[in-house]
Coordinates of N, CA and C in Angstrom, one line a residue:
M498 N 28.2 -28.6 11.2 CA 27.5 -29.6 9.7 C 26.1 -30.0 10.1
I499 N 26.2 -30.9 11.4 CA 24.8 -31.8 11.6 C 23.7 -31.1 11.8
R500 N 23.9 -30.1 12.6 CA 22.9 -29.1 13.4 C 22.7 -28.1 11.8
L501 N 23.3 -27.8 11.2 CA 22.8 -27.0 9.7 C 21.6 -28.0 9.0
A502 N 22.2 -28.8 8.9 CA 21.1 -30.1 7.9 C 20.1 -30.4 8.6
R503 N 19.7 -30.6 10.2 CA 18.5 -30.2 10.4 C 17.9 -29.0 10.5
L504 N 18.2 -28.4 10.1 CA 18.0 -26.9 10.1 C 17.0 -26.5 8.8
L505 N 17.5 -27.3 7.7 CA 17.3 -27.2 6.4 C 16.1 -27.1 6.3
P506 N 15.3 -28.1 6.3 CA 13.9 -28.3 6.3 C 12.9 -27.2 6.8
F507 N 13.8 -26.9 8.1 CA 12.9 -26.1 8.5 C 13.1 -24.3 7.7
L508 N 14.3 -24.1 7.6 CA 14.2 -22.8 6.6 C 13.9 -22.8 5.6
A509 N 13.5 -24.3 4.5 CA 13.1 -24.1 3.4 C 11.2 -23.9 3.5
S510 N 10.8 -24.3 4.7 CA 9.5 -24.2 4.7 C 9.3 -23.2 5.7
A511 N 10.1 -22.3 6.1 CA 9.6 -21.1 6.9 C 9.6 -20.1 5.1
A512 N 11.0 -20.1 4.6 CA 10.9 -19.4 3.5 C 9.6 -19.6 2.5
M513 N 9.2 -21.2 2.3 CA 7.9 -21.0 1.0 C 6.6 -20.6 1.8
A514 N 7.0 -20.7 3.8 CA 5.2 -20.1 4.0 C 5.2 -18.6 4.0
A515 N 7.1 -17.9 3.6 CA 6.7 -16.2 3.4 C 6.5 -15.7 2.4
S516 N 6.9 -16.6 1.2 CA 6.1 -16.4 -0.2 C 4.7 -16.9 -0.2
A517 N 4.4 -17.5 0.8 CA 2.5 -17.5 1.0 C 1.9 -16.3 1.0
L518 N 2.4 -15.7 2.3 CA 2.2 -14.1 2.3 C 0.9 -13.7 1.7
P519 N -0.1 -12.9 1.4 CA -0.5 -11.7 1.2 C 0.3 -10.4 0.8
V520 N 0.1 -10.2 -0.4 CA 1.2 -9.4 -0.8 C 0.0 -8.4 -1.7
P521 N -0.1 -7.5 -1.0 CA -1.0 -6.3 -2.2 C -0.4 -5.7 -2.9
L522 N -1.0 -5.6 -4.6 CA -0.1 -4.5 -5.6 C -0.3 -3.7 -5.4
A523 N 0.0 -2.8 -6.5 CA 0.0 -1.9 -6.1 C 0.9 -0.9 -7.4
T524 N -0.4 0.5 -8.3 CA 0.2 1.0 -9.1 C -0.6 2.1 -9.3
F525 N 0.3 3.3 -10.2 CA -0.2 4.4 -9.8 C -0.6 4.8 -11.2
R526 N -0.6 6.1 -11.2 CA -0.7 7.0 -12.8 C -1.6 8.4 -12.5
A527 N -1.2 9.2 -13.4 CA -1.5 10.3 -13.5 C -3.0 10.2 -13.7
E528 N -4.4 11.0 -13.0 CA -5.5 11.2 -13.4 C -5.9 11.6 -14.9
Q529 N -6.7 11.4 -15.4 CA -7.1 12.2 -16.5 C -7.4 13.5 -16.5
P530 N -7.0 14.3 -17.1 CA -6.3 14.3 -18.5 C -4.9 14.3 -18.6
G531 N -4.3 14.0 -17.1 CA -2.9 14.4 -16.6 C -2.6 15.8 -16.3
F532 N -1.2 16.6 -16.6 CA -0.7 17.6 -15.9 C -1.8 19.1 -16.8
R533 N -2.4 20.0 -15.5 CA -2.8 21.1 -16.4 C -2.1 22.2 -15.8
G534 N -1.1 22.5 -16.9 CA 0.0 23.7 -16.5 C 0.1 22.3 -15.1
D535 N 1.0 23.2 -14.0 CA 1.9 22.7 -13.6 C 1.2 21.3 -12.0
S536 N 0.0 21.4 -12.3 CA -0.5 20.1 -11.3 C -1.2 19.3 -12.0
A537 N -1.5 18.4 -11.3 CA -1.8 17.3 -12.0 C -2.7 16.1 -10.0
T538 N -3.4 15.1 -10.6 CA -3.4 14.3 -9.6 C -2.8 12.9 -9.7
V539 N -2.3 12.0 -8.9 CA -1.8 10.8 -9.0 C -3.1 9.7 -8.3
R540 N -3.0 9.2 -9.0 CA -4.2 8.0 -8.6 C -3.3 6.8 -8.1
V541 N -3.5 6.4 -6.8 CA -2.6 5.0 -6.5 C -3.6 4.1 -6.4
R542 N -3.4 2.7 -7.1 CA -4.0 1.8 -7.2 C -4.1 0.6 -5.7
V543 N -4.5 0.2 -5.1 CA -3.7 -0.8 -3.6 C -5.1 -1.9 -4.4
M544 N -4.2 -3.2 -4.5 CA -4.7 -4.5 -4.7 C -4.6 -5.4 -4.0
I545 N -6.1 -5.6 -2.8 CA -5.6 -6.5 -1.6 C -5.9 -7.6 -1.7
P546 N -5.4 -8.7 -1.4 CA -6.0 -10.4 -2.0 C -6.8 -10.5 -1.0
D547 N -7.5 -11.5 -2.1 CA -8.6 -12.3 -1.4 C -8.6 -12.6 -0.3
G548 N -9.4 -12.7 1.0 CA -9.3 -13.2 2.3 C -8.6 -12.5 2.9
W549 N -8.2 -11.2 2.5 CA -7.4 -10.3 3.4 C -8.3 -8.7 3.6
H550 N -7.7 -7.9 4.7 CA -7.4 -6.6 4.7 C -6.3 -5.9 5.0
I551 N -6.3 -4.8 4.6 CA -5.3 -3.9 5.5 C -6.3 -2.9 6.2
Q552 N -5.1 -2.3 7.2 CA -5.7 -1.4 7.9 C -6.0 -0.1 7.2
S553 N -7.1 0.8 7.8 CA -6.8 2.1 7.1 C -6.1 3.1 7.8
N554 N -6.2 4.1 7.2 CA -5.6 5.2 7.3 C -5.4 5.7 8.6
A555 N -6.4 5.5 9.3 CA -6.7 6.2 10.1 C -7.2 5.1 11.5
P556 N -6.6 3.8 11.5 CA -7.2 3.0 12.5 C -7.9 2.7 13.7
L557 N -8.6 2.7 14.3 CA -9.3 2.9 15.1 C -8.5 2.4 17.1
D558 N -8.0 1.5 16.5 CA -7.2 1.1 17.8 C -5.7 1.6 17.9
D559 N -4.7 2.3 18.5 CA -3.6 2.2 18.6 C -2.1 1.3 18.6
F560 N -2.1 0.2 18.8 CA -1.5 -1.5 18.0 C -1.8 -1.5 16.3
L561 N -2.6 -1.2 15.7 CA -3.1 -1.2 14.5 C -2.3 -0.3 13.8
I562 N -1.7 -0.6 12.8 CA -0.5 0.3 11.5 C -1.5 0.8 10.8
P563 N -1.4 2.2 10.8 CA -2.3 2.6 9.7 C -2.1 2.7 8.2
T564 N -2.4 2.5 6.7 CA -1.9 2.5 5.7 C -1.5 3.8 5.5
E565 N 0.0 4.0 4.5 CA 0.1 5.2 4.6 C 1.1 5.0 3.0
V566 N 0.6 6.2 2.2 CA 1.1 6.3 0.5 C 2.0 7.1 0.7
K567 N 3.2 7.3 0.6 CA 4.6 8.4 0.2 C 4.8 8.4 -1.3
A568 N 5.0 9.5 -1.8 CA 5.6 9.4 -2.9 C 6.4 11.4 -3.3
S569 N 7.7 10.6 -4.0 CA 8.5 11.5 -4.2 C 9.2 11.5 -5.6
G570 N 9.5 12.3 -6.5 CA 10.0 12.2 -7.8 C 10.9 13.4 -8.4
E571 N 11.8 13.5 -8.4 CA 12.6 14.9 -9.3 C 11.8 16.1 -9.6
G572 N 11.8 17.2 -9.4 CA 11.0 17.8 -10.3 C 9.9 18.0 -9.5
L573 N 8.8 17.3 -9.0 CA 8.0 16.9 -8.1 C 7.5 17.6 -6.5
T574 N 6.6 17.9 -6.4 CA 6.3 17.9 -5.2 C 4.8 17.3 -5.1
F575 N 4.8 16.2 -3.7 CA 3.5 15.8 -4.0 C 2.7 16.3 -2.4
G576 N 1.2 16.3 -2.6 CA 0.9 17.1 -1.4 C 0.3 15.6 -1.2
T577 N -0.6 15.5 0.3 CA -1.4 15.0 1.3 C -2.0 13.8 0.6
P578 N -1.9 12.9 0.7 CA -2.7 11.9 0.1 C -4.5 11.9 0.7
A579 N -5.3 11.7 -0.4 CA -6.4 11.3 0.4 C -7.4 9.6 0.2
F580 N -7.2 9.1 1.1 CA -7.8 7.7 1.2 C -9.2 8.0 0.9
P581 N -10.1 6.7 0.5 CA -11.5 6.8 0.5 C -11.8 6.1 1.7
K582 N -13.4 5.9 2.5 CA -13.5 6.0 3.4 C -13.6 4.6 4.0
P583 N -13.1 4.1 4.8 CA -12.6 3.0 5.2 C -13.8 1.9 5.4
K584 N -14.1 0.5 5.5 CA -15.1 -0.2 6.0 C -15.0 -0.5 7.2
M585 N -16.2 -0.5 7.9 CA -16.4 -0.9 9.3 C -16.8 -1.8 9.3
K586 N -15.4 -2.9 10.4 CA -16.1 -4.4 10.5 C -15.8 -4.8 11.9
D587 N -17.1 -5.5 12.3 CA -16.4 -5.7 13.6 C -15.6 -7.2 13.7
L588 N -14.6 -7.3 13.7 CA -13.3 -8.4 14.1 C -13.2 -8.9 15.3
E589 N -13.5 -10.1 16.2 CA -13.6 -10.1 17.3 C -11.8 -10.3 18.2
A590 N -11.3 -11.3 16.8 CA -10.0 -11.4 17.1 C -9.1 -10.4 17.8
L591 N -9.5 -8.9 16.9 CA -9.0 -7.6 16.6 C -9.6 -6.9 17.6
G592 N -10.1 -7.6 18.5 CA -10.8 -6.5 19.5 C -11.8 -6.0 19.3
G593 N -12.5 -6.1 18.2 CA -13.8 -5.6 18.0 C -14.0 -4.8 16.5
K594 N -15.0 -3.4 16.6 CA -14.3 -2.5 15.5 C -13.6 -2.3 14.5
V595 N -13.3 -1.9 13.7 CA -12.2 -2.1 13.0 C -12.4 -1.3 11.5
A596 N -11.4 -0.2 11.1 CA -11.9 0.8 9.9 C -10.6 -0.2 9.3
L597 N -11.2 -0.7 7.9 CA -9.9 -1.5 7.1 C -10.5 -1.1 6.1
F598 N -9.5 -1.6 5.1 CA -9.6 -1.3 3.2 C -9.6 -2.7 3.0
E599 N -10.7 -3.5 1.9 CA -10.8 -4.7 1.7 C -10.6 -4.3 -0.1
D600 N -10.3 -5.9 -0.9 CA -10.5 -5.6 -2.8 C -9.5 -5.1 -3.0
S601 N -9.9 -3.8 -3.4 CA -9.3 -2.7 -4.0 C -9.5 -1.6 -3.1
I602 N -8.3 -0.3 -3.8 CA -8.8 1.1 -3.2 C -7.8 1.8 -4.0
W603 N -8.8 3.1 -4.1 CA -7.4 4.5 -4.8 C -7.3 5.3 -3.9
V604 N -6.2 5.9 -4.1 CA -5.8 6.5 -3.1 C -5.6 8.1 -3.8
R605 N -5.8 9.0 -4.2 CA -5.5 10.4 -4.8 C -4.5 11.4 -3.7
V606 N -3.6 11.8 -4.9 CA -2.3 12.2 -4.0 C -2.5 13.1 -5.3
P607 N -2.3 14.6 -4.7 CA -2.3 16.0 -5.8 C -0.7 16.3 -5.7
V608 N -0.1 16.8 -6.8 CA 1.4 16.8 -7.4 C 1.8 18.1 -8.1
R609 N 2.6 18.6 -8.2 CA 2.9 20.0 -8.2 C 4.4 19.6 -9.0
A610 N 4.1 20.4 -10.3 CA 6.1 20.4 -10.8 C 6.2 21.4 -11.0
R611 N 7.5 21.3 -11.0 CA 8.3 22.8 -10.3 C 8.8 23.4 -12.1
R612 N 8.9 24.4 -11.7 CA 8.8 25.4 -13.2 C 10.0 24.6 -14.0
G613 N 10.0 24.4 -15.4 CA 11.3 23.7 -15.7 C 10.8 22.7 -15.9
S614 N 10.3 21.7 -15.1 CA 10.7 20.2 -15.7 C 9.9 19.5 -16.4
D615 N 10.3 18.2 -16.4 CA 9.4 17.7 -17.7 C 8.3 17.1 -16.6
A616 N 7.3 17.5 -16.6 CA 6.2 16.6 -15.6 C 5.8 15.1 -15.7
E617 N 5.9 14.7 -17.0 CA 5.3 13.6 -17.6 C 5.8 12.5 -16.9
K618 N 8.0 13.1 -17.6 CA 8.6 12.1 -17.5 C 8.9 12.2 -16.4
S619 N 9.1 13.3 -15.3 CA 9.4 13.3 -13.8 C 8.1 12.0 -13.4
L620 N 7.3 12.4 -13.7 CA 5.9 11.4 -12.6 C 6.7 9.6 -13.1
A621 N 7.0 9.6 -14.4 CA 6.9 8.4 -14.8 C 8.3 7.6 -14.2
A622 N 8.9 8.5 -13.1 CA 10.5 7.6 -13.0 C 10.0 8.2 -10.8
A623 N 8.9 8.5 -11.0 CA 8.5 8.6 -9.6 C 8.8 7.5 -9.0
V624 N 8.8 7.7 -7.2 CA 8.9 6.7 -6.3 C 7.7 6.5 -5.3
V625 N 6.2 5.8 -5.4 CA 5.4 5.6 -4.6 C 5.3 4.6 -4.0
S626 N 5.3 4.2 -2.7 CA 5.3 3.6 -1.5 C 4.2 3.4 -0.8
V627 N 3.9 2.3 -0.7 CA 2.7 1.7 0.1 C 2.9 1.4 1.0
R628 N 2.7 1.8 2.6 CA 3.4 0.7 3.7 C 1.9 0.8 4.4
Y629 N 1.6 -1.0 4.8 CA 0.2 -1.3 5.4 C 0.5 -2.5 6.3
Q630 N -0.3 -2.4 7.3 CA -0.6 -3.7 7.9 C -2.1 -5.0 7.3
A631 N -1.4 -6.0 6.9 CA -2.4 -7.3 6.5 C -2.9 -7.4 7.5
C632 N -3.9 -8.0 7.2 CA -5.0 -8.8 8.4 C -6.2 -9.8 7.8
N633 N -6.0 -11.0 8.6 CA -7.3 -11.3 8.4 C -8.0 -11.9 9.4
D634 N -8.9 -12.4 9.3 CA -10.2 -12.4 10.2 C -9.9 -12.8 11.7
S635 N -8.2 -13.7 12.0 CA -7.9 -13.7 12.8 C -7.1 -13.5 13.4
Q636 N -5.5 -12.7 12.6 CA -4.5 -12.1 12.7 C -4.2 -11.1 11.7
C637 N -2.9 -10.9 12.5 CA -2.7 -9.4 11.2 C -1.0 -9.8 11.1
L638 N -0.6 -9.4 10.2 CA 1.0 -9.7 10.1 C 1.7 -8.3 10.6
P639 N 3.1 -8.4 10.3 CA 3.8 -7.1 10.7 C 3.7 -6.1 9.5
P640 N 3.8 -5.1 9.8 CA 3.9 -4.2 8.0 C 5.0 -4.6 7.7
K641 N 4.5 -4.0 6.1 CA 5.4 -4.4 5.0 C 5.3 -2.9 4.3
V642 N 6.3 -2.9 3.1 CA 6.2 -1.3 2.3 C 6.4 -2.5 1.0
I643 N 5.4 -2.2 0.0 CA 5.4 -2.0 -1.2 C 5.8 -0.9 -2.0
T644 N 6.3 -1.3 -3.4 CA 6.6 0.1 -4.3 C 5.3 0.2 -5.1
A645 N 4.9 1.2 -5.5 CA 3.9 1.2 -6.7 C 4.3 0.9 -8.6
N646 N 3.7 0.3 -9.1 CA 4.5 0.4 -10.3 C 3.7 1.6 -10.7
Y647 N 4.4 2.5 -11.7 CA 3.8 3.5 -12.9 C 3.2 2.5 -13.8
E648 N 2.1 3.2 -14.4 CA 1.1 2.5 -15.5 C 0.9 3.9 -16.4
R649 N 0.9 3.6 -17.4 CA 0.3 4.7 -18.5 C -1.5 4.5 -18.8

């Protein structure tokens, strides 16, 4: 009991610190005008907190975790995501030149609807996730996965 009481302040401060960590927000939607026949392009927006960046989809060093976008949905087949061109920065703490994303990025993902499916309804129910590694100019955090919210 006494040990637990001594640990509580530490656990509370660790929980507060964890909640203060940067978490990008992600949304997705069909690119206008939506489905043409059985195909469309989904645009995934990732908004990165100020003072932080995420690694590009093709980092320059093996120890850095690439950003990935994965999508799935009933009646839908998603293609390979197309990422924007990363920014190149020289960060001494990360060993030199780094390919990264800052601020807000859009990732385009082609999608096809299977015959007989309600494409718009299936897209609204799709699951789109973003795996990323957040870093600032002096540290990198462990990789995380977030789920993007659908927006009309």
